[in-house]
Coordinates of C-alpha atoms and ligand atoms in Angstrom, one line a residue:
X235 CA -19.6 14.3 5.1
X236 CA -20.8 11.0 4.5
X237 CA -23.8 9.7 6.5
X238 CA -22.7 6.2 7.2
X239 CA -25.6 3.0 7.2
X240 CA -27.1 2.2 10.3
X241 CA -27.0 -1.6 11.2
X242 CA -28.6 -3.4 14.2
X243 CA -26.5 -6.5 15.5
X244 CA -28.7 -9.1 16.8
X245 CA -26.7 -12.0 19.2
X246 CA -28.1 -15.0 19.8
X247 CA -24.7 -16.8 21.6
X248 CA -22.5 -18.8 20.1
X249 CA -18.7 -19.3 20.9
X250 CA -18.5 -15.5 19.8
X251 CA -20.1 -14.9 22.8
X252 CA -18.3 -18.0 24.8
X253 CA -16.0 -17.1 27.3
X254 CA -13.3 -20.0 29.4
X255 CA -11.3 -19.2 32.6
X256 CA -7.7 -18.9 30.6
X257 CA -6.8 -17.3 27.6
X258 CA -5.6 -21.1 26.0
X259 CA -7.7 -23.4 26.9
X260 CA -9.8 -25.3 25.1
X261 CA -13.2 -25.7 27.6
X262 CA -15.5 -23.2 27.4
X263 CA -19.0 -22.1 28.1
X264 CA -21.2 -20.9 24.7
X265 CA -23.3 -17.6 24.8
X266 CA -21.7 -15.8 28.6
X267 CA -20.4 -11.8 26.8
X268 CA -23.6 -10.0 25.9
X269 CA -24.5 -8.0 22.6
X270 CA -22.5 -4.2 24.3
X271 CA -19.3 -6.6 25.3
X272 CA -19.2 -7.8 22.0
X273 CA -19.4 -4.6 19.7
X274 CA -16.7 -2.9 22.7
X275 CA -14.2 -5.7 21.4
X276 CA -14.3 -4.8 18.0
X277 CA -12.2 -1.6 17.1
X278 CA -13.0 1.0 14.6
X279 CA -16.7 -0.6 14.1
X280 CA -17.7 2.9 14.4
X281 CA -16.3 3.8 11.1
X282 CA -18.4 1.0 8.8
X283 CA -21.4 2.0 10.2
X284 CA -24.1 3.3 12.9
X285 CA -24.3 0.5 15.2
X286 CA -26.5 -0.7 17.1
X287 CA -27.4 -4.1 19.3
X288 CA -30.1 -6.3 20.3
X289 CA -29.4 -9.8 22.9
X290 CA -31.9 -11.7 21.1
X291 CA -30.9 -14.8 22.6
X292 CA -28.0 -16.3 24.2
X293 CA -27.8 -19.9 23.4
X294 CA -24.7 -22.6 21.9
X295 CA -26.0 -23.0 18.5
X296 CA -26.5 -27.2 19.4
X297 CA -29.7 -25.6 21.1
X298 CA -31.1 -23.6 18.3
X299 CA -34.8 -24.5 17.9
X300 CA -37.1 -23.5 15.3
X301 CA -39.4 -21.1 18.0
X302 CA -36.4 -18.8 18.3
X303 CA -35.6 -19.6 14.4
X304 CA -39.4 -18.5 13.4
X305 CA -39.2 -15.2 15.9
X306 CA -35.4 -14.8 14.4
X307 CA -36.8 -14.2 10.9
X308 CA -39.8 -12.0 12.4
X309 CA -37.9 -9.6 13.9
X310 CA -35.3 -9.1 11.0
X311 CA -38.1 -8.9 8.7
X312 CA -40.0 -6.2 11.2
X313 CA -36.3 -4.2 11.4
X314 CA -35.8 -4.4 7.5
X315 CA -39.0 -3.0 7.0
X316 CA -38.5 0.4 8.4
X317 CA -36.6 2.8 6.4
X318 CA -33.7 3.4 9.4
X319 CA -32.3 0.5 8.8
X320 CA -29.8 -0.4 6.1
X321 CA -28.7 -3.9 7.2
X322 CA -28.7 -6.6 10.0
X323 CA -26.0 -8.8 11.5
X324 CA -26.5 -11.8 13.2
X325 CA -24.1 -13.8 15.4
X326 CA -24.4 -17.3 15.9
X327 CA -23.0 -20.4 17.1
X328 CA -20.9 -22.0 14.0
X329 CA -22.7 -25.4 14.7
X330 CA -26.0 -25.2 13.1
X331 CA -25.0 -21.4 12.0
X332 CA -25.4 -23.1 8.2
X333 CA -29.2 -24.6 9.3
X334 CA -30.5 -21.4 10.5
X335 CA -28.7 -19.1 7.4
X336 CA -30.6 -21.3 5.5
X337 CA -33.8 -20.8 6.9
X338 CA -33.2 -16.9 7.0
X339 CA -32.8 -16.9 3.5
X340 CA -35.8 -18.6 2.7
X341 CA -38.1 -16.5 5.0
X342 CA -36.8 -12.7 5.1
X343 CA -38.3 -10.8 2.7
X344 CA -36.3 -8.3 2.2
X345 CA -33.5 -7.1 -0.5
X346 CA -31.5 -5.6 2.3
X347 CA -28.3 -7.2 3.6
X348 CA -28.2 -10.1 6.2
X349 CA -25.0 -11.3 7.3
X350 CA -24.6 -13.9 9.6
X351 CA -21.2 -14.5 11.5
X352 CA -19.6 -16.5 14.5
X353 CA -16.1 -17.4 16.0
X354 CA -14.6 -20.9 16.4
X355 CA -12.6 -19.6 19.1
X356 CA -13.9 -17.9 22.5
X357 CA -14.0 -14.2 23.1
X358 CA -11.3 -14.9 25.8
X359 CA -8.7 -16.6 23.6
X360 CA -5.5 -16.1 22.7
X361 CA -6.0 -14.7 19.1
X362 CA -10.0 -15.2 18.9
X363 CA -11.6 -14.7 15.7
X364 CA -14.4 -13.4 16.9
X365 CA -13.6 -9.0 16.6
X366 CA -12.3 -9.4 12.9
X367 CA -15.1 -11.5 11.8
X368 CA -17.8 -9.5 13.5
X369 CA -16.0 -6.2 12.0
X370 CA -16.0 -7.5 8.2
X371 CA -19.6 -9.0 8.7
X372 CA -20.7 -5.3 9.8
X373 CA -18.7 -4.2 6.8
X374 CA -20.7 -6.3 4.6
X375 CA -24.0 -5.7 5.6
X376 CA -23.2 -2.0 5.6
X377 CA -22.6 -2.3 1.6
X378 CA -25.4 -1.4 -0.6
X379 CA -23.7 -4.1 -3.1
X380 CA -24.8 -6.8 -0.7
X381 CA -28.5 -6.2 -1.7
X382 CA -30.3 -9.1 -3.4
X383 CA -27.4 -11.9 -2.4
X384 CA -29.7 -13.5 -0.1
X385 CA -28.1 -14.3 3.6
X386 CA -24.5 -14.1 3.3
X387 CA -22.0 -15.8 6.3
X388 CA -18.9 -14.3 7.2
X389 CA -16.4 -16.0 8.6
X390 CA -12.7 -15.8 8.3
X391 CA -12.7 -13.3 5.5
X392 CA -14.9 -15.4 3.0
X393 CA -18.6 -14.7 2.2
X394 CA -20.6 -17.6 1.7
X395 CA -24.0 -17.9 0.5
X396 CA -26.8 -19.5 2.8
X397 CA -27.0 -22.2 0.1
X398 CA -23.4 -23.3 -0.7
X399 CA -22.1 -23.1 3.0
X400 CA -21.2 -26.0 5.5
X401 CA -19.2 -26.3 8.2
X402 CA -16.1 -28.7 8.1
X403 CA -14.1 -28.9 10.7
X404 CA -14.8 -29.4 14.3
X405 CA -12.4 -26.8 15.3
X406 CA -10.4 -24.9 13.0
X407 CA -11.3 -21.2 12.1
X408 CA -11.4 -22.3 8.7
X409 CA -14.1 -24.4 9.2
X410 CA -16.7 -23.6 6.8
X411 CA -16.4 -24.0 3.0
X412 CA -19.0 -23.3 0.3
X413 CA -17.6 -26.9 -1.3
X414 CA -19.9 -27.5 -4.1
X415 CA -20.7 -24.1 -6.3
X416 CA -18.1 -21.4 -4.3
X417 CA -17.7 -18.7 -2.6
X418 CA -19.9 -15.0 -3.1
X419 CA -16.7 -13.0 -2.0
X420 CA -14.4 -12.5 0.1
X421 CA -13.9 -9.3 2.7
X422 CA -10.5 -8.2 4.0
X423 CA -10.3 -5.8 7.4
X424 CA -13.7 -4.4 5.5
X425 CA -12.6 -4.1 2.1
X426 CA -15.9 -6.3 0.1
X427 CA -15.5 -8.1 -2.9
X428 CA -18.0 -10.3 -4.3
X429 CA -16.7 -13.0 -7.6
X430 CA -20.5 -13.7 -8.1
X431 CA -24.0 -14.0 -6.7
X432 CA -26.4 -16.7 -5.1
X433 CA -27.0 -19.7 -7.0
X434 CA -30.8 -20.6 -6.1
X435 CA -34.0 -18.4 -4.9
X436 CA -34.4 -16.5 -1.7
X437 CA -35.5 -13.6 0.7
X438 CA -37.1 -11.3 -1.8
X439 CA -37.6 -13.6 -4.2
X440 CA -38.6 -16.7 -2.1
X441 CA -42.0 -17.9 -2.0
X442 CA -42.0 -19.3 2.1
X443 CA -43.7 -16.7 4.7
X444 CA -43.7 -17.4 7.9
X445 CA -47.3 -15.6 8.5
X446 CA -49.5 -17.2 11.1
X447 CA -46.7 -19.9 11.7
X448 CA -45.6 -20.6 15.0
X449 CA -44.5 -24.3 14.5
X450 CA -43.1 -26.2 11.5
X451 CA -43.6 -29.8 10.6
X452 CA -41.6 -32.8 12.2
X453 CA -38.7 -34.0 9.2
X454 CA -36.3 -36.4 10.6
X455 CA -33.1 -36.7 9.0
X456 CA -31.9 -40.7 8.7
X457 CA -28.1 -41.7 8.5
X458 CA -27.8 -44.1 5.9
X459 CA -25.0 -46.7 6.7
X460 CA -23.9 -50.6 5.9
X461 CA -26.8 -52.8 7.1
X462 CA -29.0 -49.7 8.1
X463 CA -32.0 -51.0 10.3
X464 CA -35.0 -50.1 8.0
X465 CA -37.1 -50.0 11.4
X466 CA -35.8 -46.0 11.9
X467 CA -38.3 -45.0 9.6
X468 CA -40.8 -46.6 11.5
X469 CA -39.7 -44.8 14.2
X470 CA -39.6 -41.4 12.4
X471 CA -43.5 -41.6 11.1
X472 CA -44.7 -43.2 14.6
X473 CA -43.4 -40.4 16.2
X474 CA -45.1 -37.9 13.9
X475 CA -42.9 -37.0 11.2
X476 CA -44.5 -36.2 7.7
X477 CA -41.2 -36.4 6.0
X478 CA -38.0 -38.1 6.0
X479 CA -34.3 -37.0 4.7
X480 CA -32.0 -40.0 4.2
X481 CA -28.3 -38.8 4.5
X482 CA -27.9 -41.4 2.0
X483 CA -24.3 -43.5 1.7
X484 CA -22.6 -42.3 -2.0
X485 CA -25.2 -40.4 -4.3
X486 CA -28.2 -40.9 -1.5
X487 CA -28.2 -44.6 -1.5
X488 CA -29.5 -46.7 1.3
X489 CA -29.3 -50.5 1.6
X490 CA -32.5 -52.6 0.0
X491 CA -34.5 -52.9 2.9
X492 CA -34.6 -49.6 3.6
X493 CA -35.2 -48.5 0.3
X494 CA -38.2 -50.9 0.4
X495 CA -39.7 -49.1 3.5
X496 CA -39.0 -45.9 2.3
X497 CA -40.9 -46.8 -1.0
X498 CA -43.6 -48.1 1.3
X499 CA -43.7 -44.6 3.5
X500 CA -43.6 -42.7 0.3
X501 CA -47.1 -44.3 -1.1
X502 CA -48.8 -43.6 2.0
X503 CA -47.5 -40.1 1.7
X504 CA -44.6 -39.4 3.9
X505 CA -42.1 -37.5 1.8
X506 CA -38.9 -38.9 1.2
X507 CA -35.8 -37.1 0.6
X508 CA -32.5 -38.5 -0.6
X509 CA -29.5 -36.3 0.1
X510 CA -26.2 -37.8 1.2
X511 CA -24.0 -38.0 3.9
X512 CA -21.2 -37.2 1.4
X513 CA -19.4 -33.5 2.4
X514 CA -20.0 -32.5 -1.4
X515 CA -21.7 -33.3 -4.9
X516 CA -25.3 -33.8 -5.9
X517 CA -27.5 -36.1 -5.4
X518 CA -29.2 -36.8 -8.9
X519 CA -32.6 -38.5 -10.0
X520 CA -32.9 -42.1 -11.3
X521 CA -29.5 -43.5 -11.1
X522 CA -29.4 -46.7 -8.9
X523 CA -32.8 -45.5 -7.2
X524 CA -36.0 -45.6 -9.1
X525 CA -36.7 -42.0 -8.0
X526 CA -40.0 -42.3 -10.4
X527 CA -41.9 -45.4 -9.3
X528 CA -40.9 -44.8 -6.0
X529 CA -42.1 -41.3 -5.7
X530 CA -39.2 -40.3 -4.0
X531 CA -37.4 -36.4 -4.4
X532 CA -33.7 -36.0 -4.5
X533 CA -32.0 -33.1 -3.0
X534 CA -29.9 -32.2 -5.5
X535 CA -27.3 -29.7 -3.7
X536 CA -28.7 -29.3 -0.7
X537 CA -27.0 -31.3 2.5
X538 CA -28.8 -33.3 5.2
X539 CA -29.4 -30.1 7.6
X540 CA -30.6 -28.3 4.6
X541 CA -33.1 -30.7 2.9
X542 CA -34.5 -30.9 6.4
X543 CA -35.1 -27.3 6.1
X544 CA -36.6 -26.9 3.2
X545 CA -38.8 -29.6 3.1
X546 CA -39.7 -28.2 6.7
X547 CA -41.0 -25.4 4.9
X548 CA -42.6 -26.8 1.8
X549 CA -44.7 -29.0 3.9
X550 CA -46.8 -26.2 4.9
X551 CA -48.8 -26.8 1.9
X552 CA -50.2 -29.5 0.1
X553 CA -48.0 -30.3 -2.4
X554 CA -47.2 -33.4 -5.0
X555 CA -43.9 -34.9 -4.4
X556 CA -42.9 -33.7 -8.3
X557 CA -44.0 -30.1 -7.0
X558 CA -41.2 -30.8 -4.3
X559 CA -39.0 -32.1 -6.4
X560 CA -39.6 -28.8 -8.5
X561 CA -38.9 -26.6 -5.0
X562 CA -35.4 -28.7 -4.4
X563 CA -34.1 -27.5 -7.9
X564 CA -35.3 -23.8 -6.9
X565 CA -33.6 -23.6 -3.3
Ligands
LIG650 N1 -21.4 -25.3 20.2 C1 -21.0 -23.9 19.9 C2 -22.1 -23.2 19.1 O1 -22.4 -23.6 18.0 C3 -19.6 -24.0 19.3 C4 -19.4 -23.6 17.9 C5 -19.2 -22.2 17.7 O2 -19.9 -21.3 18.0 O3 -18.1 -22.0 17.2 O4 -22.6 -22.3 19.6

């Protein structure tokens, strides 16, 4: 017989968790049916793999910090470590499910599977989402083919990669879309198909630890917009921030006067970021920005949430703003 994987399930809320007084409506509370009443829902989980479950935290995804994000990574990377364990789910709130996949993937060092998944729809609806997805997400990290990929999402029968994903809609179970490079795979009732693998660096082969780190440095991200009041960024560095994404207007553009203060930020050494407030494309070097003179990085693929993130993380060492540019073509 077969010995099947053994997979720990770690829940830290979310609306896969959420629970509302009737069956169709749409109030609800985030993060109420614990880690056991979740894995009871989901039929037949028994037959992917050995499971097992952890509350780790019980939160709506909104309040996510980066404490529980740091001690997130920890304790998958303590898990992945021993030889038991084959894989690790976690579930998650769909709101900033695509800032903290993100910062798993830079930070777990480990070729194992991690799958993250979630539910746009409470545990208590009429046709929620959450069972299925939390059954192909076991499915996936039970795979040996899911080693190396990096975090993987789950949700609604598409595997994403922490790098590509973003959520789109406020409500709809097709929410998130990988919009600029595609999606890894896809995974129907458990059956695992991946088209291809991660497009940039991570877990194993990432070069951010999280040893000895217990905070991360203040980024602020900036939403660009007609007649933007260049005063923000004032705001941002009195208030302790050592770098600054713009979620520029276009291909990370920002009216003159802010440019002019962010130029002015960016030689006294506050690193500036341009991504874009646009749902897809990249944000390239040296087209109507001088990126050069102004010392400023672009961030290529990576979204407002996700620059954030990664600059987060670089700015744990000293590093020259072409070094970080380097690091935004990497990740
Ligand atoms: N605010 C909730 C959260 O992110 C709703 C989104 C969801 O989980 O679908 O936890």
């Amino acid at each position: 017989m077969k010995t099947l994987p053994n997979v720990t399930i770690l829940a830290t809320g979310g609306t896969i968790a959420g629970t509302a007084p009737s069956s169709t409506q749409a109030g609800y509370t985030s993060g109420k049916i614990n880690i056991d009443g979740m894995i009871q829902a989901v039929p037949n989980i028994e037959k992917l793999a050995r499971v097992d479950g952890e509350q780790f935290s019980n939160v709506g995804s909104q309040d996510m910090s980066f404490e529980i994000m740091i001690n997130l990574s920890c304790r998958i990377n303590a898990l992945l470590a021993t030889k038991k364990i084959n894989g690790v789910v976690v579930t998650h709130g769909t709101d900033t499910m695509e800032e903290t996949a993100f910062f798993l993937n830079l930070t777990v060092k480990s070729a194992k599977p991690v799958v993250m998944t979630g539910a746009m729809r409470p545990a208590t609806a009429v046709s929620a989402d959450g069972p299925l997805n939390l059954y192909n997400a076991v499915a996936v990290a039970a795979d040996p083919e899911a080693r190396e990929k990096g975090l993987l999402v789950v949700m609604n029968d598409r595997i994403h990669g922490a790098h590509s994903l973003t959520k789109t809609n406020t409500t709809s179970v097709e929410t998130f879309l990988s919009p600029v490079n595609g999606l890894i795979g896809t995974v129907i009732y458990g059956a695992v198909k991946y088209y291809r693998g991660p497009f940039r660096q991570h877990t194993v082969f990432s070069e951010f630890s999280l040893e000895g780190i217990t905070a991360l440095p203040r980024v602020d991200i900036l939403y660009a917009c007609a007649d933007m009041p260049p005063d923000l960024i004032d705001c941002s560095v009195a208030n302790g921030a050592k770098g600054i994404v713009i979620a520029g207007d276009g291909n990370g553009n920002m009216n003159e006067a802010t440019l002019k203060k962010a130029a002015q930020m960016a030689g006294q050494g506050i690193f500036i970021v341009r991504s874009s407030r646009v749902p897809t494309g990249t944000v390239s070097r040296n087209v109507e920005v001088d990126d050069d003179t102004h010392q400023f990085i672009v961030s290529d693929e990576l979204n407002p949430a996700k620059a954030r993130i990664l600059l987060m993380l670089v700015l744990l060492k000293n590093r020259s703003f072409q070094q970080v540019q380097e690091l935004f073509y990497s990740y």
